[in-house]
Amino acid sequence: MGLKFDFNNMFDFSVREHGVSQQDIDEILPQARKAAAHLKKIIADPRARVNLGLEWATLFQQDKEEIAKIQKLGVQISKKYENVVFLGIGGSYLGLKAAQDALCAPYYNEFKPLRKKSPRIYLEGNNLDPDTLQVLLNNLLPKKTFVIIISKSGETTEPKAAFMLVEAWLKKGVGKKYGRQILAITDPQSGALRAKVEREQKKDALSFRAFPILKGVGGRFSEFNMGLMHLAIVGVNINELFSGVKEMFNRCSQDDILKNPAYMYALLHTILYHKKAKSLAILMPFSGTLKSTADWYVQLLAESLGKKYHRKIEVGVDGAENWLADRTSLFSKGRTPISAAGTNDLHSIQQNNVEGEDNKVITFIRVEQFRTDLKIPGKGDLLSEKSFSSLMHLAQEATEWALVCEGRPNCTIIMPEVSAYNWGALLFFLELATAFEGELLNVNAFDQPGVEGYKNYMYYKLGKPGIPQAITEEIKNKPLIKNPEYIL
Ligand code: PA5
């Protein structure tokens, strides 16, 4: 049995005037049908998928031989090394973290039996905080550590800086053949990391082995591509994962929008955003192991849909589309995602959810069957003989009830259990819902121009050559104002 989606509390019959009405649905349906048809056309066209950044939609159909190669190397690494350090940020980190927490045992690194002979996993290069990397390098043995650098562009400052340090550490600790303990997952052709791979492999073919992040797969949509090596190393069944994705793909290929879970999710959120000013999207799994999946979704939604301009579609003579930012049509919108976790955050953000500004939609993830359960001992207490899972379910139901009473819209994704199958389906569902919402809003969900500003500023201050003059002028002409009067 796969995921189920309970949208009842999104409607006016549950949350009164704060919810979606039948009229709202009727009004948006023609536009939604057009958006669905457009998305379907692109997903069915291999060239458009690659050119427009939607190749992620068919990753579950990847070449079986490539997957077998990844699995083979993953098992080799797993058998040989005690530690694997992954370096990456954004899309090249969040999917790994989400998978590690959802699909491996909690406290995986701490207890050997839980790892089932797989290595300890460390995720670094996702920050410029020197303290965490320092501790790791001071405590790991280079000879027992394999390093995987993941960067599609091969240029991102955080993983690049971490890699330069880790490479020097490996070289010092391992010697000449240190490159055999490095794997790069990057663009198949371009970028500094790909160039380095090629240089190193000319010297030693077993050094700096590499796997590609495929063309048309953007960072935040790349878990089923760049994340596979991590899954192979920790022993997650990739076939099972892809079966779950495939099942969700089939369910969401359904043309009837009202029966298509991903499209309904996007449609209802869009209505609530535009008509009821619900600009905050809180994803709140009632499961500790899915909190990082909510963090992964924060990036997905924020980078995909928080855009300054609408999309302009140019169609070439061959019928191929090109998507550009339409600088004549300001959007400057996008729901703001927040990750939370039940029951932890019932003692924190929940107060604001129920009584604070009425600008949120909360999506719960309810796990029906946990991997284990705990029965509370004793007799006579309210909690005696109750299981943790029953209390968790009750807390989730109670949270829904409290929100509905206050007219606060919410919906629930029901997950039978946290398995590779269901987790794959969940990620794909959220990816497709995001792509569809991009269509509804008419923004390009597959670029992130807003991230360039800080990068340009850093590159300028670091003295990187080749920064366009318009950008350097802007940085020079708009210095940050640091009036001492306001620095207390
Ligand atoms: O979604 C995206 O494309 C970005 O968030 C990237 O994942 C992030 O910036 C890291 O990029 P890269 O993998 O090129 O180092």
Coordinates of C-alpha atoms and ligand atoms in Angstrom, one line a residue:
M1 CA 0.0 0.0 0.0
G2 CA 1.3 3.4 -0.9
L3 CA 0.9 7.0 0.4
K4 CA -2.5 8.5 1.0
F5 CA -3.4 12.1 1.1
D6 CA -6.1 13.6 3.3
F7 CA -7.1 17.1 2.0
N8 CA -10.3 17.4 4.0
N9 CA -9.0 20.2 6.3
M10 CA -8.1 22.4 3.3
F11 CA -11.7 22.9 2.4
D12 CA -14.3 25.4 3.7
F13 CA -16.5 22.5 5.0
S14 CA -13.8 21.9 7.6
V15 CA -12.2 25.3 8.2
R16 CA -15.0 27.5 7.1
E17 CA -14.2 30.8 5.3
H18 CA -10.5 30.0 5.7
G19 CA -10.7 27.0 3.3
V20 CA -11.0 26.3 -0.4
S21 CA -14.6 26.4 -1.8
Q22 CA -16.0 24.5 -4.7
Q23 CA -16.2 27.8 -6.5
D24 CA -12.4 28.3 -6.0
I25 CA -11.8 24.9 -7.5
D26 CA -14.1 25.6 -10.5
E27 CA -12.4 28.9 -11.2
I28 CA -8.9 27.5 -11.2
L29 CA -9.6 24.2 -13.0
P30 CA -9.2 25.5 -16.6
Q31 CA -5.8 27.0 -15.8
A32 CA -4.8 23.9 -13.9
R33 CA -5.7 21.6 -16.9
K34 CA -3.6 23.7 -19.2
A35 CA -0.7 23.6 -16.7
A36 CA -1.0 19.8 -16.4
A37 CA -1.1 19.4 -20.1
H38 CA 2.0 21.5 -20.5
L39 CA 3.9 19.6 -17.8
K40 CA 2.9 16.3 -19.3
K41 CA 4.1 17.3 -22.7
I42 CA 7.5 18.4 -21.4
I43 CA 8.0 15.3 -19.3
A44 CA 7.2 13.1 -22.3
D45 CA 9.8 14.8 -24.4
P46 CA 13.4 13.8 -23.6
R47 CA 14.9 16.8 -25.2
A48 CA 12.6 19.2 -23.5
R49 CA 13.2 17.5 -20.2
V50 CA 17.0 18.0 -20.5
N51 CA 16.8 21.5 -21.8
L52 CA 14.3 22.8 -19.3
G53 CA 15.6 21.0 -16.2
L54 CA 12.9 18.2 -15.8
E55 CA 15.1 15.2 -16.4
W56 CA 14.5 14.3 -12.7
A57 CA 11.0 13.3 -13.5
T58 CA 12.1 10.1 -15.2
L59 CA 15.2 9.2 -13.1
F60 CA 13.4 6.1 -11.8
Q61 CA 13.8 4.7 -15.3
Q62 CA 17.6 5.2 -15.3
D63 CA 19.9 2.8 -17.2
K64 CA 20.0 -0.4 -15.1
E65 CA 23.7 -0.9 -15.9
E66 CA 24.6 2.5 -14.5
I67 CA 22.7 1.7 -11.3
A68 CA 24.5 -1.7 -11.1
K69 CA 27.9 0.1 -11.4
I70 CA 26.9 2.5 -8.6
Q71 CA 25.8 -0.4 -6.4
K72 CA 29.0 -2.4 -7.1
L73 CA 31.3 0.5 -6.2
G74 CA 29.1 1.4 -3.2
V75 CA 29.5 -2.1 -1.8
Q76 CA 33.3 -2.1 -2.4
I77 CA 33.6 1.2 -0.6
S78 CA 31.4 0.0 2.2
K79 CA 33.4 -3.1 2.7
K80 CA 36.8 -1.4 2.7
Y81 CA 36.4 1.8 4.7
E82 CA 35.3 2.6 8.2
N83 CA 34.2 6.1 7.3
V84 CA 32.8 7.9 4.3
V85 CA 32.8 11.7 4.2
F86 CA 30.4 13.3 1.8
L87 CA 31.1 17.0 0.8
G88 CA 28.3 18.9 -0.7
I89 CA 25.7 21.7 -0.1
G90 CA 22.1 22.5 -1.0
G91 CA 20.8 19.9 -3.3
S92 CA 24.1 18.0 -3.1
Y93 CA 23.6 17.6 0.7
L94 CA 20.0 17.8 1.7
G95 CA 18.8 14.7 -0.1
L96 CA 21.6 12.7 1.5
K97 CA 20.8 13.9 4.9
A98 CA 17.1 13.2 4.4
A99 CA 17.8 9.7 3.2
Q100 CA 20.3 9.0 6.0
D101 CA 17.8 10.0 8.7
A102 CA 14.8 8.4 7.1
L103 CA 16.2 5.1 5.8
C104 CA 19.1 4.3 8.2
A105 CA 18.7 3.5 11.9
P106 CA 18.7 6.4 14.3
Y107 CA 22.1 6.7 16.0
Y108 CA 23.5 4.9 12.9
N109 CA 27.1 6.3 13.4
E110 CA 27.1 5.5 17.1
F111 CA 26.4 1.8 17.2
K112 CA 28.1 -0.8 15.1
P113 CA 25.3 -3.4 14.9
L114 CA 23.0 -0.7 13.5
R115 CA 25.3 -0.1 10.6
K116 CA 25.2 -3.7 9.4
K117 CA 28.9 -3.6 8.4
S118 CA 28.5 -0.3 6.5
P119 CA 30.8 2.6 7.2
R120 CA 30.0 5.6 9.4
I121 CA 28.6 8.5 7.3
Y122 CA 29.7 12.1 7.7
L123 CA 28.1 15.0 5.8
E124 CA 30.3 18.0 5.5
G125 CA 31.1 20.9 3.1
N126 CA 27.6 22.2 3.7
N127 CA 28.9 25.2 5.7
L128 CA 31.9 27.4 6.2
D129 CA 31.9 26.8 9.9
P130 CA 35.5 25.6 10.6
D131 CA 34.6 23.9 13.8
T132 CA 32.8 20.9 12.5
L133 CA 35.2 19.9 9.8
Q134 CA 38.2 20.5 12.1
V135 CA 36.8 18.0 14.7
L136 CA 36.2 15.5 11.9
L137 CA 39.7 15.7 10.4
N138 CA 41.3 15.6 13.9
N139 CA 39.5 12.4 14.7
L140 CA 39.2 10.3 11.6
L141 CA 42.0 8.2 10.2
P142 CA 42.8 9.1 6.6
K143 CA 43.6 5.5 5.6
K144 CA 40.2 4.3 6.8
T145 CA 38.2 7.1 5.2
F146 CA 36.7 7.5 1.7
V147 CA 35.7 10.9 0.5
I148 CA 32.9 11.7 -1.9
I149 CA 32.7 15.2 -3.3
I150 CA 29.3 16.1 -4.8
S151 CA 28.9 19.3 -6.7
K152 CA 27.1 19.6 -10.0
S153 CA 28.8 22.8 -11.0
G154 CA 32.1 21.8 -9.3
E155 CA 32.5 25.4 -8.4
T156 CA 30.5 26.0 -5.2
T157 CA 32.5 27.7 -2.5
E158 CA 31.5 25.6 0.5
P159 CA 32.2 22.1 -0.8
K160 CA 35.2 23.3 -2.8
A161 CA 36.9 24.8 0.3
A162 CA 36.1 21.7 2.3
F163 CA 37.4 19.5 -0.5
M164 CA 40.7 21.4 -0.8
L165 CA 41.3 20.9 2.9
V166 CA 40.2 17.2 2.9
E167 CA 42.3 16.4 -0.2
A168 CA 45.4 17.8 1.5
W169 CA 44.6 15.8 4.7
L170 CA 44.1 12.6 2.6
K171 CA 47.3 13.2 0.7
K172 CA 49.3 13.7 3.9
G173 CA 47.8 10.7 5.6
V174 CA 47.6 8.3 2.7
G175 CA 50.4 9.2 0.4
K176 CA 50.8 9.1 -3.4
K177 CA 47.7 7.0 -4.1
Y178 CA 45.3 9.1 -2.0
G179 CA 43.2 9.8 -5.0
R180 CA 41.9 6.2 -5.0
Q181 CA 40.0 7.2 -1.9
I182 CA 38.1 10.0 -3.7
L183 CA 35.0 9.8 -5.8
A184 CA 33.5 12.9 -7.5
I185 CA 29.9 13.2 -8.4
T186 CA 29.6 16.2 -10.8
D187 CA 28.6 17.4 -14.2
P188 CA 29.6 14.9 -17.0
Q189 CA 31.4 17.6 -19.0
S190 CA 31.9 21.0 -17.4
G191 CA 33.2 22.6 -14.3
A192 CA 36.5 22.7 -12.3
L193 CA 35.7 19.4 -10.5
R194 CA 35.2 17.5 -13.8
A195 CA 38.4 19.0 -15.2
K196 CA 40.3 17.9 -12.0
V197 CA 38.8 14.3 -12.4
E198 CA 40.1 14.2 -15.9
R199 CA 43.6 15.4 -15.0
E200 CA 43.8 12.9 -12.1
Q201 CA 42.5 10.0 -14.1
K202 CA 45.1 10.5 -16.7
K203 CA 47.8 10.0 -14.1
D204 CA 46.0 7.0 -12.4
A205 CA 42.7 5.5 -13.7
L206 CA 41.6 4.4 -10.3
S207 CA 42.1 7.8 -8.9
F208 CA 39.2 10.3 -8.6
R209 CA 36.6 8.0 -10.0
A210 CA 33.5 9.8 -11.0
F211 CA 29.7 9.5 -11.6
P212 CA 27.7 12.2 -13.4
I213 CA 24.9 14.4 -12.2
L214 CA 22.8 14.1 -15.4
K215 CA 22.0 16.9 -17.7
G216 CA 18.6 18.4 -16.9
V217 CA 18.8 17.4 -13.2
G218 CA 19.1 20.4 -11.0
G219 CA 20.7 20.1 -7.5
R220 CA 17.5 20.1 -5.5
F221 CA 15.9 17.6 -7.8
S222 CA 18.9 15.3 -7.8
E223 CA 18.4 12.8 -4.9
F224 CA 17.5 10.0 -7.3
N225 CA 20.7 10.7 -9.2
M226 CA 23.6 12.0 -7.0
G227 CA 22.1 10.4 -3.9
L228 CA 22.3 6.8 -5.2
M229 CA 26.0 6.3 -4.2
H230 CA 25.1 7.2 -0.6
L231 CA 22.2 4.8 -0.7
A232 CA 24.4 2.0 -2.1
I233 CA 27.0 2.5 0.6
V234 CA 24.5 2.4 3.5
G235 CA 22.7 -0.6 1.9
V236 CA 19.3 0.9 0.9
N237 CA 17.5 -1.0 -1.8
I238 CA 17.5 1.3 -4.8
N239 CA 15.1 -0.9 -6.8
E240 CA 12.6 -0.7 -3.9
L241 CA 13.1 3.1 -3.8
F242 CA 12.5 3.4 -7.6
S243 CA 9.4 1.1 -7.4
G244 CA 7.9 3.6 -5.0
V245 CA 8.8 6.5 -7.3
K246 CA 7.3 4.7 -10.2
E247 CA 4.1 4.0 -8.4
M248 CA 3.8 7.7 -7.5
F249 CA 4.7 8.7 -11.1
N250 CA 1.9 6.5 -12.4
R251 CA -0.6 7.9 -9.8
C252 CA 0.3 11.4 -10.7
S253 CA 0.1 10.8 -14.5
Q254 CA -3.6 10.8 -14.0
D255 CA -5.3 13.5 -16.1
D256 CA -8.2 14.2 -13.7
I257 CA -6.6 16.9 -11.5
L258 CA -8.9 16.3 -8.6
K259 CA -7.7 12.7 -8.4
N260 CA -4.0 13.4 -8.9
P261 CA -2.4 13.8 -5.5
A262 CA 0.5 16.0 -6.5
Y263 CA -1.6 18.3 -8.6
M264 CA -4.3 18.6 -5.9
Y265 CA -1.7 19.4 -3.3
A266 CA -0.3 22.2 -5.5
L267 CA -3.7 23.4 -6.5
L268 CA -5.1 23.7 -3.0
H269 CA -2.0 25.4 -1.7
T270 CA -2.1 27.9 -4.6
I271 CA -5.7 28.8 -4.0
L272 CA -5.0 29.3 -0.3
Y273 CA -1.9 31.4 -1.1
H274 CA -3.7 33.7 -3.6
K275 CA -7.2 33.9 -2.1
K276 CA -6.5 33.5 1.6
A277 CA -3.0 34.9 1.9
K278 CA -1.6 31.7 3.3
S279 CA 2.1 32.4 2.5
L280 CA 3.8 30.1 5.0
A281 CA 4.0 26.4 4.2
I282 CA 4.9 24.3 7.2
L283 CA 5.8 20.7 6.6
M284 CA 5.5 18.8 9.9
P285 CA 6.2 15.1 9.9
F286 CA 5.1 13.3 13.1
S287 CA 8.3 11.3 13.0
G288 CA 11.8 12.2 14.1
T289 CA 13.3 10.4 11.2
L290 CA 11.5 12.5 8.6
K291 CA 12.5 15.9 10.0
S292 CA 15.4 16.2 7.5
T293 CA 13.1 15.3 4.7
A294 CA 11.1 18.4 5.7
D295 CA 14.4 20.4 5.6
W296 CA 15.0 19.0 2.1
Y297 CA 11.5 20.3 1.1
V298 CA 12.4 23.7 2.4
Q299 CA 15.1 24.0 -0.3
L300 CA 12.8 22.5 -2.9
L301 CA 10.0 24.9 -2.4
A302 CA 12.0 28.0 -1.6
E303 CA 14.5 27.8 -4.5
S304 CA 11.9 26.6 -7.0
L305 CA 9.1 29.0 -6.5
G306 CA 10.4 32.1 -4.7
K307 CA 11.0 34.1 -7.8
K308 CA 11.3 37.8 -8.8
Y309 CA 9.9 37.4 -12.3
H310 CA 7.3 35.4 -14.2
R311 CA 8.4 33.0 -16.8
K312 CA 8.5 33.9 -20.5
I313 CA 8.3 30.9 -22.8
E314 CA 10.0 31.3 -26.2
V315 CA 9.2 28.7 -28.8
G316 CA 11.9 28.1 -31.5
V317 CA 11.1 27.2 -35.1
D318 CA 11.6 23.5 -34.2
G319 CA 8.9 23.9 -31.5
A320 CA 11.4 23.6 -28.7
E321 CA 10.7 25.8 -25.6
N322 CA 13.2 28.1 -23.9
W323 CA 12.2 29.6 -20.6
L324 CA 13.4 33.0 -19.6
A325 CA 12.7 35.4 -16.8
D326 CA 10.2 38.0 -18.0
R327 CA 11.7 41.2 -16.7
T328 CA 8.5 43.1 -17.7
S329 CA 6.4 41.0 -15.3
L330 CA 7.2 41.1 -11.7
F331 CA 6.2 38.2 -9.5
S332 CA 8.2 38.6 -6.2
K333 CA 6.3 36.0 -4.5
G334 CA 6.5 32.4 -3.4
R335 CA 5.3 30.6 -0.4
T336 CA 7.8 30.5 2.5
P337 CA 8.6 26.9 3.6
I338 CA 9.3 26.0 7.2
S339 CA 10.2 22.6 8.5
A340 CA 9.0 21.4 11.8
A341 CA 8.4 18.0 13.5
G342 CA 5.7 16.6 15.7
T343 CA 5.5 16.1 18.6
N344 CA 8.7 18.2 19.3
D345 CA 7.4 21.4 17.8
L346 CA 4.0 21.2 19.4
H347 CA 5.8 22.8 22.3
S348 CA 7.2 25.5 20.1
I349 CA 5.8 26.7 16.7
Q350 CA 2.3 25.2 17.4
Q351 CA 1.3 28.1 19.6
N352 CA 1.9 30.4 16.6
N353 CA 0.2 28.0 14.2
V354 CA -3.0 28.0 16.2
E355 CA -3.2 31.6 17.5
G356 CA -0.5 33.6 15.6
E357 CA -0.8 35.3 12.3
D358 CA -3.3 33.4 10.1
N359 CA -1.0 33.0 7.2
K360 CA -0.1 29.3 7.2
V361 CA -0.9 26.0 5.8
I362 CA 0.4 23.0 7.7
T363 CA 1.1 19.7 6.0
F364 CA 1.5 16.7 8.4
I365 CA 3.2 13.5 7.5
R366 CA 1.6 10.7 9.6
V367 CA 3.5 7.4 9.8
E368 CA 1.0 4.6 10.4
Q369 CA 3.5 1.9 11.4
F370 CA 6.8 2.7 13.1
R371 CA 9.7 0.3 12.8
T372 CA 9.5 -0.5 16.4
D373 CA 7.2 0.4 19.3
L374 CA 7.5 1.0 23.0
K375 CA 4.9 0.2 25.5
I376 CA 4.8 2.3 28.6
P377 CA 5.1 0.2 31.8
G378 CA 3.1 0.4 35.0
K379 CA -0.5 0.6 35.9
G380 CA -2.8 3.3 37.0
D381 CA -1.2 6.2 35.2
L382 CA -2.9 7.9 32.2
L383 CA 0.1 6.8 30.1
S384 CA 0.4 3.2 31.5
E385 CA 0.2 0.5 28.9
K386 CA -0.1 3.0 26.1
S387 CA 2.3 2.6 23.2
F388 CA 4.4 5.4 21.9
S389 CA 3.0 5.0 18.4
S390 CA -0.6 5.3 19.6
L391 CA 0.3 8.5 21.5
M392 CA 2.0 9.8 18.4
H393 CA -1.1 9.2 16.3
L394 CA -3.3 10.7 19.0
A395 CA -1.1 13.8 19.1
Q396 CA -1.2 14.2 15.4
E397 CA -5.0 13.9 15.4
A398 CA -5.2 16.3 18.3
T399 CA -3.1 18.8 16.4
E400 CA -5.3 18.6 13.4
W401 CA -8.4 19.1 15.6
A402 CA -6.9 22.2 17.4
L403 CA -6.0 23.8 14.0
V404 CA -9.4 23.0 12.5
C405 CA -11.2 24.6 15.5
E406 CA -9.3 27.8 14.8
G407 CA -10.1 27.6 11.1
R408 CA -6.4 26.9 10.2
P409 CA -6.1 24.9 7.0
N410 CA -4.0 21.8 7.0
C411 CA -3.6 18.5 5.2
T412 CA -2.0 15.1 6.0
I413 CA 0.2 12.8 4.0
I414 CA -0.3 9.3 5.4
M415 CA 2.7 7.1 5.1
P416 CA 2.1 3.4 5.9
E417 CA 5.8 3.1 7.1
V418 CA 9.1 4.8 6.5
S419 CA 10.5 2.5 3.9
A420 CA 12.6 3.1 0.8
Y421 CA 9.5 2.6 -1.3
N422 CA 7.4 5.1 0.5
W423 CA 10.2 7.6 1.0
G424 CA 10.9 7.6 -2.8
A425 CA 7.3 8.1 -3.5
L426 CA 7.1 11.0 -1.0
L427 CA 10.1 12.8 -2.6
F428 CA 8.7 12.4 -6.0
F429 CA 5.3 13.6 -5.0
L430 CA 6.8 16.8 -3.5
E431 CA 9.0 17.3 -6.6
L432 CA 6.1 17.0 -9.0
A433 CA 3.8 19.1 -6.8
T434 CA 6.5 21.8 -6.9
A435 CA 6.9 21.6 -10.6
F436 CA 3.1 21.8 -11.1
E437 CA 2.9 24.8 -8.8
G438 CA 5.6 26.5 -10.9
E439 CA 3.3 25.9 -13.9
L440 CA 0.3 27.3 -12.1
L441 CA 2.3 30.4 -11.0
N442 CA 4.0 30.7 -14.4
V443 CA 7.5 30.8 -12.9
N444 CA 10.6 28.8 -13.8
A445 CA 10.9 26.3 -11.0
F446 CA 14.3 25.0 -12.1
D447 CA 16.6 27.9 -11.8
Q448 CA 17.8 29.9 -8.7
P449 CA 19.0 33.3 -9.9
G450 CA 18.4 34.8 -6.5
V451 CA 21.3 32.8 -5.1
E452 CA 23.8 34.5 -7.4
G453 CA 23.8 37.8 -5.5
Y454 CA 25.7 36.6 -2.5
K455 CA 28.0 34.5 -4.6
N456 CA 28.9 37.4 -6.9
Y457 CA 29.7 39.6 -3.8
M458 CA 31.9 36.9 -2.3
Y459 CA 33.7 36.3 -5.7
Y460 CA 34.2 40.0 -6.1
K461 CA 35.7 40.4 -2.6
L462 CA 37.8 37.2 -3.2
G463 CA 39.2 38.7 -6.4
K464 CA 37.7 36.2 -8.9
P465 CA 38.5 37.2 -12.4
G466 CA 35.8 37.5 -15.1
I467 CA 32.9 39.0 -13.1
P468 CA 30.8 41.0 -15.5
Q469 CA 31.4 44.8 -15.1
A470 CA 27.7 45.5 -14.4
I471 CA 28.0 43.3 -11.3
T472 CA 31.2 44.8 -10.1
E473 CA 29.8 48.3 -10.6
E474 CA 26.7 47.4 -8.6
I475 CA 28.8 46.0 -5.8
K476 CA 31.0 49.1 -5.7
N477 CA 28.0 51.5 -5.9
K478 CA 25.9 49.9 -3.3
P479 CA 28.1 49.3 -0.3
L480 CA 26.4 48.0 2.9
I481 CA 25.6 50.9 5.2
K482 CA 27.3 50.3 8.6
N483 CA 26.3 53.4 10.6
P484 CA 28.0 52.9 14.1
E485 CA 25.0 54.6 15.7
Y486 CA 23.0 51.5 14.9
I487 CA 25.6 49.0 16.0
L488 CA 24.9 48.7 19.7
Ligands
PA5_1 O1 19.2 23.3 -6.4 C1 20.3 23.7 -6.8 O2 20.7 23.7 -7.9 C2 21.3 24.3 -5.8 O3 20.7 24.4 -4.5 C3 22.5 23.5 -5.7 O4 22.2 22.2 -5.3 C4 23.5 24.0 -4.7 O5 23.8 25.4 -4.9 C5 24.9 23.2 -4.8 O6 25.3 23.3 -6.1 P1 26.4 22.4 -6.7 O7 26.0 21.0 -6.6 O8 26.7 22.8 -8.0 O9 27.7 22.5 -5.8

